[in-house]
PDB file of C-alpha atoms in Angstrom:
ATOM      1  CA  MET A   1      -0.077   0.048   0.068  1.00  0.00           C
ATOM      2  CA  PRO A   2       1.613   3.257  -1.142  1.00  0.00           C
ATOM      3  CA  ASN A   3       2.003   6.116   1.611  1.00  0.00           C
ATOM      4  CA  TYR A   4      -0.075   8.869   1.075  1.00  0.00           C
ATOM      5  CA  LYS A   5       0.134  12.434   2.567  1.00  0.00           C
ATOM      6  CA  LEU A   6      -2.392  15.027   1.962  1.00  0.00           C
ATOM      7  CA  THR A   7      -1.472  18.807   2.578  1.00  0.00           C
ATOM      8  CA  TYR A   8      -3.989  21.582   2.799  1.00  0.00           C
ATOM      9  CA  PHE A   9      -5.018  24.431   5.253  1.00  0.00           C
ATOM     10  CA  ASP A  10      -6.321  23.522   8.738  1.00  0.00           C
ATOM     11  CA  ILE A  11     -10.010  23.969   7.961  1.00  0.00           C
ATOM     12  CA  ASN A  12     -13.008  21.917   7.325  1.00  0.00           C
ATOM     13  CA  GLY A  13     -13.716  22.774   3.679  1.00  0.00           C
ATOM     14  CA  GLY A  14     -12.041  24.175   0.795  1.00  0.00           C
ATOM     15  CA  ARG A  15     -10.482  22.147  -2.079  1.00  0.00           C
ATOM     16  CA  ALA A  16      -9.079  19.282   0.194  1.00  0.00           C
ATOM     17  CA  GLU A  17     -12.231  18.311   1.999  1.00  0.00           C
ATOM     18  CA  PRO A  18     -13.736  16.371  -0.913  1.00  0.00           C
ATOM     19  CA  LEU A  19     -10.570  14.460  -0.712  1.00  0.00           C
ATOM     20  CA  ARG A  20     -10.379  13.904   2.800  1.00  0.00           C
ATOM     21  CA  ILE A  21     -13.958  12.278   2.605  1.00  0.00           C
ATOM     22  CA  ALA A  22     -13.055  10.092  -0.292  1.00  0.00           C
ATOM     23  CA  PHE A  23     -10.184   8.804   1.587  1.00  0.00           C
ATOM     24  CA  HIS A  24     -12.560   7.844   4.365  1.00  0.00           C
ATOM     25  CA  ILE A  25     -14.935   6.415   2.288  1.00  0.00           C
ATOM     26  CA  ALA A  26     -12.417   4.342   0.543  1.00  0.00           C
ATOM     27  CA  GLY A  27     -11.083   3.110   3.837  1.00  0.00           C
ATOM     28  CA  ILE A  28      -7.383   4.539   2.899  1.00  0.00           C
ATOM     29  CA  ASP A  29      -5.252   5.489   5.662  1.00  0.00           C
ATOM     30  CA  PHE A  30      -3.406   8.871   4.597  1.00  0.00           C
ATOM     31  CA  GLU A  31      -1.544  11.502   6.622  1.00  0.00           C
ATOM     32  CA  ASP A  32      -4.053  14.693   6.791  1.00  0.00           C
ATOM     33  CA  ASN A  33      -1.354  17.144   7.021  1.00  0.00           C
ATOM     34  CA  ARG A  34      -3.147  20.611   7.997  1.00  0.00           C
ATOM     35  CA  ILE A  35      -1.202  23.621   7.771  1.00  0.00           C
ATOM     36  CA  SER A  36      -1.743  27.445   9.043  1.00  0.00           C
ATOM     37  CA  PHE A  37      -1.628  30.268   6.601  1.00  0.00           C
ATOM     38  CA  PRO A  38       1.831  31.080   8.071  1.00  0.00           C
ATOM     39  CA  GLU A  39       2.844  27.856   7.573  1.00  0.00           C
ATOM     40  CA  PHE A  40       1.806  27.822   3.924  1.00  0.00           C
ATOM     41  CA  ALA A  41       3.781  31.052   3.452  1.00  0.00           C
ATOM     42  CA  GLU A  42       6.995  29.195   4.314  1.00  0.00           C
ATOM     43  CA  LEU A  43       6.362  26.072   2.213  1.00  0.00           C
ATOM     44  CA  ARG A  44       4.680  27.069  -0.917  1.00  0.00           C
ATOM     45  CA  SER A  45       7.745  27.435  -2.951  1.00  0.00           C
ATOM     46  CA  SER A  46       8.332  23.873  -2.126  1.00  0.00           C
ATOM     47  CA  THR A  47       5.149  22.872  -4.227  1.00  0.00           C
ATOM     48  CA  PRO A  48       5.031  22.504  -8.106  1.00  0.00           C
ATOM     49  CA  PHE A  49       2.672  25.615  -8.520  1.00  0.00           C
ATOM     50  CA  ASN A  50       3.061  27.302  -4.955  1.00  0.00           C
ATOM     51  CA  ALA A  51      -0.657  26.163  -4.214  1.00  0.00           C
ATOM     52  CA  VAL A  52      -2.141  23.484  -2.050  1.00  0.00           C
ATOM     53  CA  PRO A  53      -3.636  21.007  -2.090  1.00  0.00           C
ATOM     54  CA  VAL A  54      -0.591  18.592  -2.789  1.00  0.00           C
ATOM     55  CA  LEU A  55      -1.049  14.680  -2.269  1.00  0.00           C
ATOM     56  CA  GLU A  56       2.314  12.921  -2.024  1.00  0.00           C
ATOM     57  CA  ILE A  57       2.134   9.343  -3.065  1.00  0.00           C
ATOM     58  CA  ASP A  58       5.531   7.692  -1.669  1.00  0.00           C
ATOM     59  CA  GLY A  59       7.166  11.041  -1.637  1.00  0.00           C
ATOM     60  CA  VAL A  60       6.141  11.994  -5.231  1.00  0.00           C
ATOM     61  CA  GLN A  61       4.130  15.518  -5.477  1.00  0.00           C
ATOM     62  CA  ILE A  62       0.504  15.529  -7.019  1.00  0.00           C
ATOM     63  CA  THR A  63      -1.286  18.610  -7.745  1.00  0.00           C
ATOM     64  CA  GLN A  64      -4.670  19.934  -8.730  1.00  0.00           C
ATOM     65  CA  SER A  65      -7.499  19.074  -6.754  1.00  0.00           C
ATOM     66  CA  ASN A  66      -9.559  17.775  -9.611  1.00  0.00           C
ATOM     67  CA  ALA A  67      -7.140  15.372 -10.911  1.00  0.00           C
ATOM     68  CA  ILE A  68      -6.543  14.080  -7.293  1.00  0.00           C
ATOM     69  CA  SER A  69     -10.449  13.834  -6.777  1.00  0.00           C
ATOM     70  CA  ARG A  70     -10.609  11.361  -9.808  1.00  0.00           C
ATOM     71  CA  PHE A  71      -7.836   9.467  -8.736  1.00  0.00           C
ATOM     72  CA  ILE A  72      -9.129   8.696  -5.067  1.00  0.00           C
ATOM     73  CA  GLY A  73     -12.751   8.423  -6.369  1.00  0.00           C
ATOM     74  CA  LYS A  74     -11.921   5.625  -8.397  1.00  0.00           C
ATOM     75  CA  LYS A  75     -10.055   3.923  -5.396  1.00  0.00           C
ATOM     76  CA  ALA A  76     -13.532   4.719  -3.596  1.00  0.00           C
ATOM     77  CA  GLY A  77     -16.177   3.797  -6.031  1.00  0.00           C
ATOM     78  CA  LEU A  78     -17.007   7.615  -6.530  1.00  0.00           C
ATOM     79  CA  TYR A  79     -15.981   8.036 -10.013  1.00  0.00           C
ATOM     80  CA  PRO A  80     -18.527   6.473 -12.729  1.00  0.00           C
ATOM     81  CA  VAL A  81     -16.961   3.702 -14.884  1.00  0.00           C
ATOM     82  CA  ASP A  82     -19.098   5.004 -18.161  1.00  0.00           C
ATOM     83  CA  ASP A  83     -17.363   7.713 -20.128  1.00  0.00           C
ATOM     84  CA  MET A  84     -20.342   9.621 -20.564  1.00  0.00           C
ATOM     85  CA  GLN A  85     -21.471   9.719 -16.769  1.00  0.00           C
ATOM     86  CA  ALA A  86     -17.742  10.575 -16.237  1.00  0.00           C
ATOM     87  CA  LEU A  87     -17.999  13.175 -18.156  1.00  0.00           C
ATOM     88  CA  TYR A  88     -20.939  14.607 -16.404  1.00  0.00           C
ATOM     89  CA  CYS A  89     -18.916  14.145 -13.197  1.00  0.00           C
ATOM     90  CA  ASP A  90     -16.061  16.122 -14.753  1.00  0.00           C
ATOM     91  CA  GLU A  91     -18.093  18.883 -15.731  1.00  0.00           C
ATOM     92  CA  VAL A  92     -19.478  19.547 -12.396  1.00  0.00           C
ATOM     93  CA  LEU A  93     -15.985  19.463 -10.676  1.00  0.00           C
ATOM     94  CA  GLU A  94     -14.771  21.790 -13.342  1.00  0.00           C
ATOM     95  CA  ALA A  95     -17.721  24.173 -12.861  1.00  0.00           C
ATOM     96  CA  PHE A  96     -17.167  24.560  -9.143  1.00  0.00           C
ATOM     97  CA  GLU A  97     -13.736  25.050  -9.525  1.00  0.00           C
ATOM     98  CA  ASP A  98     -14.296  27.875 -11.689  1.00  0.00           C
ATOM     99  CA  LEU A  99     -16.556  29.217  -9.163  1.00  0.00           C
ATOM    100  CA  THR A 100     -13.936  28.710  -6.648  1.00  0.00           C
ATOM    101  CA  HIS A 101     -11.711  31.064  -8.780  1.00  0.00           C
ATOM    102  CA  TYR A 102     -14.097  33.776  -8.738  1.00  0.00           C
ATOM    103  CA  VAL A 103     -14.369  33.781  -5.022  1.00  0.00           C
ATOM    104  CA  VAL A 104     -10.666  33.589  -4.251  1.00  0.00           C
ATOM    105  CA  ARG A 105     -10.212  36.665  -6.281  1.00  0.00           C
ATOM    106  CA  THR A 106     -12.063  38.471  -3.471  1.00  0.00           C
ATOM    107  CA  PHE A 107     -10.049  37.400  -0.742  1.00  0.00           C
ATOM    108  CA  GLY A 108      -7.464  40.121  -0.972  1.00  0.00           C
ATOM    109  CA  PHE A 109     -10.331  42.920  -0.472  1.00  0.00           C
ATOM    110  CA  GLU A 110     -11.045  44.730   2.446  1.00  0.00           C
ATOM    111  CA  GLY A 111     -13.937  46.944   3.661  1.00  0.00           C
ATOM    112  CA  GLU A 112     -16.104  48.623   1.276  1.00  0.00           C
ATOM    113  CA  GLU A 113     -13.688  47.389  -1.749  1.00  0.00           C
ATOM    114  CA  LEU A 114     -14.726  43.725  -0.504  1.00  0.00           C
ATOM    115  CA  LYS A 115     -18.440  44.711   0.236  1.00  0.00           C
ATOM    116  CA  LEU A 116     -18.638  45.719  -3.382  1.00  0.00           C
ATOM    117  CA  ALA A 117     -16.797  42.898  -4.863  1.00  0.00           C
ATOM    118  CA  ARG A 118     -18.805  40.109  -3.045  1.00  0.00           C
ATOM    119  CA  GLU A 119     -22.215  42.057  -3.904  1.00  0.00           C
ATOM    120  CA  LYS A 120     -21.069  42.112  -7.610  1.00  0.00           C
ATOM    121  CA  LEU A 121     -20.006  38.405  -7.303  1.00  0.00           C
ATOM    122  CA  VAL A 122     -23.257  37.458  -5.601  1.00  0.00           C
ATOM    123  CA  ASP A 123     -25.402  39.139  -8.437  1.00  0.00           C
ATOM    124  CA  GLY A 124     -22.949  37.937 -11.362  1.00  0.00           C
ATOM    125  CA  TRP A 125     -20.856  34.781 -11.567  1.00  0.00           C
ATOM    126  CA  MET A 126     -22.023  33.045  -8.472  1.00  0.00           C
ATOM    127  CA  SER A 127     -25.776  33.191  -9.449  1.00  0.00           C
ATOM    128  CA  THR A 128     -24.988  32.279 -12.544  1.00  0.00           C
ATOM    129  CA  TYR A 129     -22.878  29.184 -11.747  1.00  0.00           C
ATOM    130  CA  LEU A 130     -25.212  28.222  -9.047  1.00  0.00           C
ATOM    131  CA  LYS A 131     -28.203  28.122 -11.498  1.00  0.00           C
ATOM    132  CA  GLY A 132     -26.410  26.222 -14.050  1.00  0.00           C
ATOM    133  CA  LEU A 133     -25.052  23.740 -11.589  1.00  0.00           C
ATOM    134  CA  GLU A 134     -28.911  23.183 -10.557  1.00  0.00           C
ATOM    135  CA  LYS A 135     -29.569  22.521 -14.235  1.00  0.00           C
ATOM    136  CA  LEU A 136     -26.556  19.830 -14.147  1.00  0.00           C
ATOM    137  CA  LEU A 137     -28.182  18.198 -11.115  1.00  0.00           C
ATOM    138  CA  GLN A 138     -31.595  18.047 -12.921  1.00  0.00           C
ATOM    139  CA  ARG A 139     -30.204  16.462 -15.839  1.00  0.00           C
ATOM    140  CA  GLY A 140     -28.469  13.881 -13.704  1.00  0.00           C
ATOM    141  CA  GLY A 141     -32.224  12.890 -12.189  1.00  0.00           C
ATOM    142  CA  GLY A 142     -32.068  15.413  -9.239  1.00  0.00           C
ATOM    143  CA  GLU A 143     -30.944  13.111  -6.692  1.00  0.00           C
ATOM    144  CA  TYR A 144     -27.208  12.946  -7.888  1.00  0.00           C
ATOM    145  CA  TYR A 145     -25.355  14.725 -10.729  1.00  0.00           C
ATOM    146  CA  ALA A 146     -24.039  11.472 -12.463  1.00  0.00           C
ATOM    147  CA  ASP A 147     -24.083   7.540 -12.626  1.00  0.00           C
ATOM    148  CA  ASN A 148     -27.404   7.695 -10.326  1.00  0.00           C
ATOM    149  CA  GLN A 149     -25.275   7.278  -7.294  1.00  0.00           C
ATOM    150  CA  LEU A 150     -22.895   8.950  -4.917  1.00  0.00           C
ATOM    151  CA  THR A 151     -19.670  10.431  -6.924  1.00  0.00           C
ATOM    152  CA  MET A 152     -16.923  12.938  -6.330  1.00  0.00           C
ATOM    153  CA  ALA A 153     -19.208  15.427  -8.260  1.00  0.00           C
ATOM    154  CA  ASP A 154     -21.728  15.280  -5.427  1.00  0.00           C
ATOM    155  CA  ILE A 155     -19.036  15.524  -2.473  1.00  0.00           C
ATOM    156  CA  ARG A 156     -17.456  18.521  -4.204  1.00  0.00           C
ATOM    157  CA  SER A 157     -21.053  20.222  -4.574  1.00  0.00           C
ATOM    158  CA  PHE A 158     -22.005  18.987  -0.749  1.00  0.00           C
ATOM    159  CA  VAL A 159     -18.659  20.848   0.423  1.00  0.00           C
ATOM    160  CA  GLN A 160     -18.946  24.033  -1.380  1.00  0.00           C
ATOM    161  CA  VAL A 161     -22.880  24.468  -0.900  1.00  0.00           C
ATOM    162  CA  ARG A 162     -22.331  23.918   2.581  1.00  0.00           C
ATOM    163  CA  SER A 163     -19.787  26.404   3.021  1.00  0.00           C
ATOM    164  CA  LEU A 164     -21.874  29.048   1.250  1.00  0.00           C
ATOM    165  CA  CYS A 165     -25.088  28.370   3.296  1.00  0.00           C
ATOM    166  CA  SER A 166     -22.526  28.601   6.496  1.00  0.00           C
ATOM    167  CA  GLY A 167     -22.404  32.352   6.032  1.00  0.00           C
ATOM    168  CA  SER A 168     -18.814  32.407   6.664  1.00  0.00           C
ATOM    169  CA  LEU A 169     -18.125  34.569   3.627  1.00  0.00           C
ATOM    170  CA  ASP A 170     -18.772  38.269   4.340  1.00  0.00           C
ATOM    171  CA  HIS A 171     -21.300  39.896   2.163  1.00  0.00           C
ATOM    172  CA  VAL A 172     -22.445  36.685   0.677  1.00  0.00           C
ATOM    173  CA  PRO A 173     -26.086  36.103   2.121  1.00  0.00           C
ATOM    174  CA  ALA A 174     -26.254  32.586   3.837  1.00  0.00           C
ATOM    175  CA  ASP A 175     -29.611  32.050   2.066  1.00  0.00           C
ATOM    176  CA  ILE A 176     -28.214  32.678  -1.649  1.00  0.00           C
ATOM    177  CA  VAL A 177     -28.434  28.841  -2.667  1.00  0.00           C
ATOM    178  CA  GLN A 178     -31.909  28.594  -1.308  1.00  0.00           C
ATOM    179  CA  ARG A 179     -32.951  31.528  -3.093  1.00  0.00           C
ATOM    180  CA  VAL A 180     -30.986  31.050  -6.289  1.00  0.00           C
ATOM    181  CA  ALA A 181     -30.731  27.170  -6.655  1.00  0.00           C
ATOM    182  CA  PRO A 182     -32.895  25.687  -4.319  1.00  0.00           C
ATOM    183  CA  GLY A 183     -32.383  22.089  -5.804  1.00  0.00           C
ATOM    184  CA  LEU A 184     -28.679  22.496  -4.677  1.00  0.00           C
ATOM    185  CA  PHE A 185     -29.631  23.121  -1.205  1.00  0.00           C
ATOM    186  CA  GLU A 186     -31.948  20.239  -1.034  1.00  0.00           C
ATOM    187  CA  HIS A 187     -29.021  18.126  -2.536  1.00  0.00           C
ATOM    188  CA  GLN A 188     -26.660  19.447   0.015  1.00  0.00           C
ATOM    189  CA  THR A 189     -29.006  18.590   2.871  1.00  0.00           C
ATOM    190  CA  ARG A 190     -29.483  14.852   1.119  1.00  0.00           C
ATOM    191  CA  ILE A 191     -25.997  14.120   0.655  1.00  0.00           C
ATOM    192  CA  ALA A 192     -25.028  15.229   4.385  1.00  0.00           C
ATOM    193  CA  SER A 193     -27.575  12.741   5.688  1.00  0.00           C
ATOM    194  CA  ASP A 194     -25.494   9.828   3.430  1.00  0.00           C
ATOM    195  CA  SER A 195     -23.980   7.435   6.040  1.00  0.00           C
ATOM    196  CA  ARG A 196     -20.690   7.852   4.450  1.00  0.00           C
ATOM    197  CA  ILE A 197     -20.567  11.501   4.418  1.00  0.00           C
ATOM    198  CA  ALA A 198     -22.238  11.426   8.164  1.00  0.00           C
ATOM    199  CA  GLY A 199     -19.677   8.687   9.153  1.00  0.00           C
ATOM    200  CA  TYR A 200     -16.783  10.955   8.065  1.00  0.00           C
ATOM    201  CA  TYR A 201     -18.127  14.125  10.309  1.00  0.00           C
ATOM    202  CA  ALA A 202     -18.911  11.967  13.085  1.00  0.00           C
ATOM    203  CA  THR A 203     -15.120  11.163  13.412  1.00  0.00           C
ATOM    204  CA  HIS A 204     -13.934  14.543  12.026  1.00  0.00           C
ATOM    205  CA  GLY A 205     -15.843  17.224  13.343  1.00  0.00           C
TER     206      GLY A 205
END
């Protein structure tokens, strides 16, 4: 069995949370290397793209959260075998990555600049992506995005929608998902009750 070490910020969310959940579901032991933001500033230059998450497999660094999602997802039975269903899954992963990029762009702002940037994001790209993702969920049948079962697409959606609903982003209304894409909110609630997801949070807070 290879040795796995996943490095990411010490938060219950973000790009690494779906990977942690997938490792749990797969029953694969890994080192969950959670770092502070000051620690990241020190080690970022040692990563291929000055960014995390980074997955080390027997010491070899692997980057790109969606690539890692597919890798672990296959081991956990969370990635479709059928090419078309895999494409559906990938589309959702990439769409959420796009949305993440738009949110991250606002992280350096403060005060009124932050408020205006977040309000513009909420009325613009965030609403556009949430509505589009709801359509992708409906295309998959309404319960799951692809393959009529839990996949990495559902887990990424669960993590990101859960974060948006937490109210942790200043100037982003905690009810935005319920108002703009209620199907995604219902999906997040449903995935949270899945025994595999609930089992992860029962041991990881």
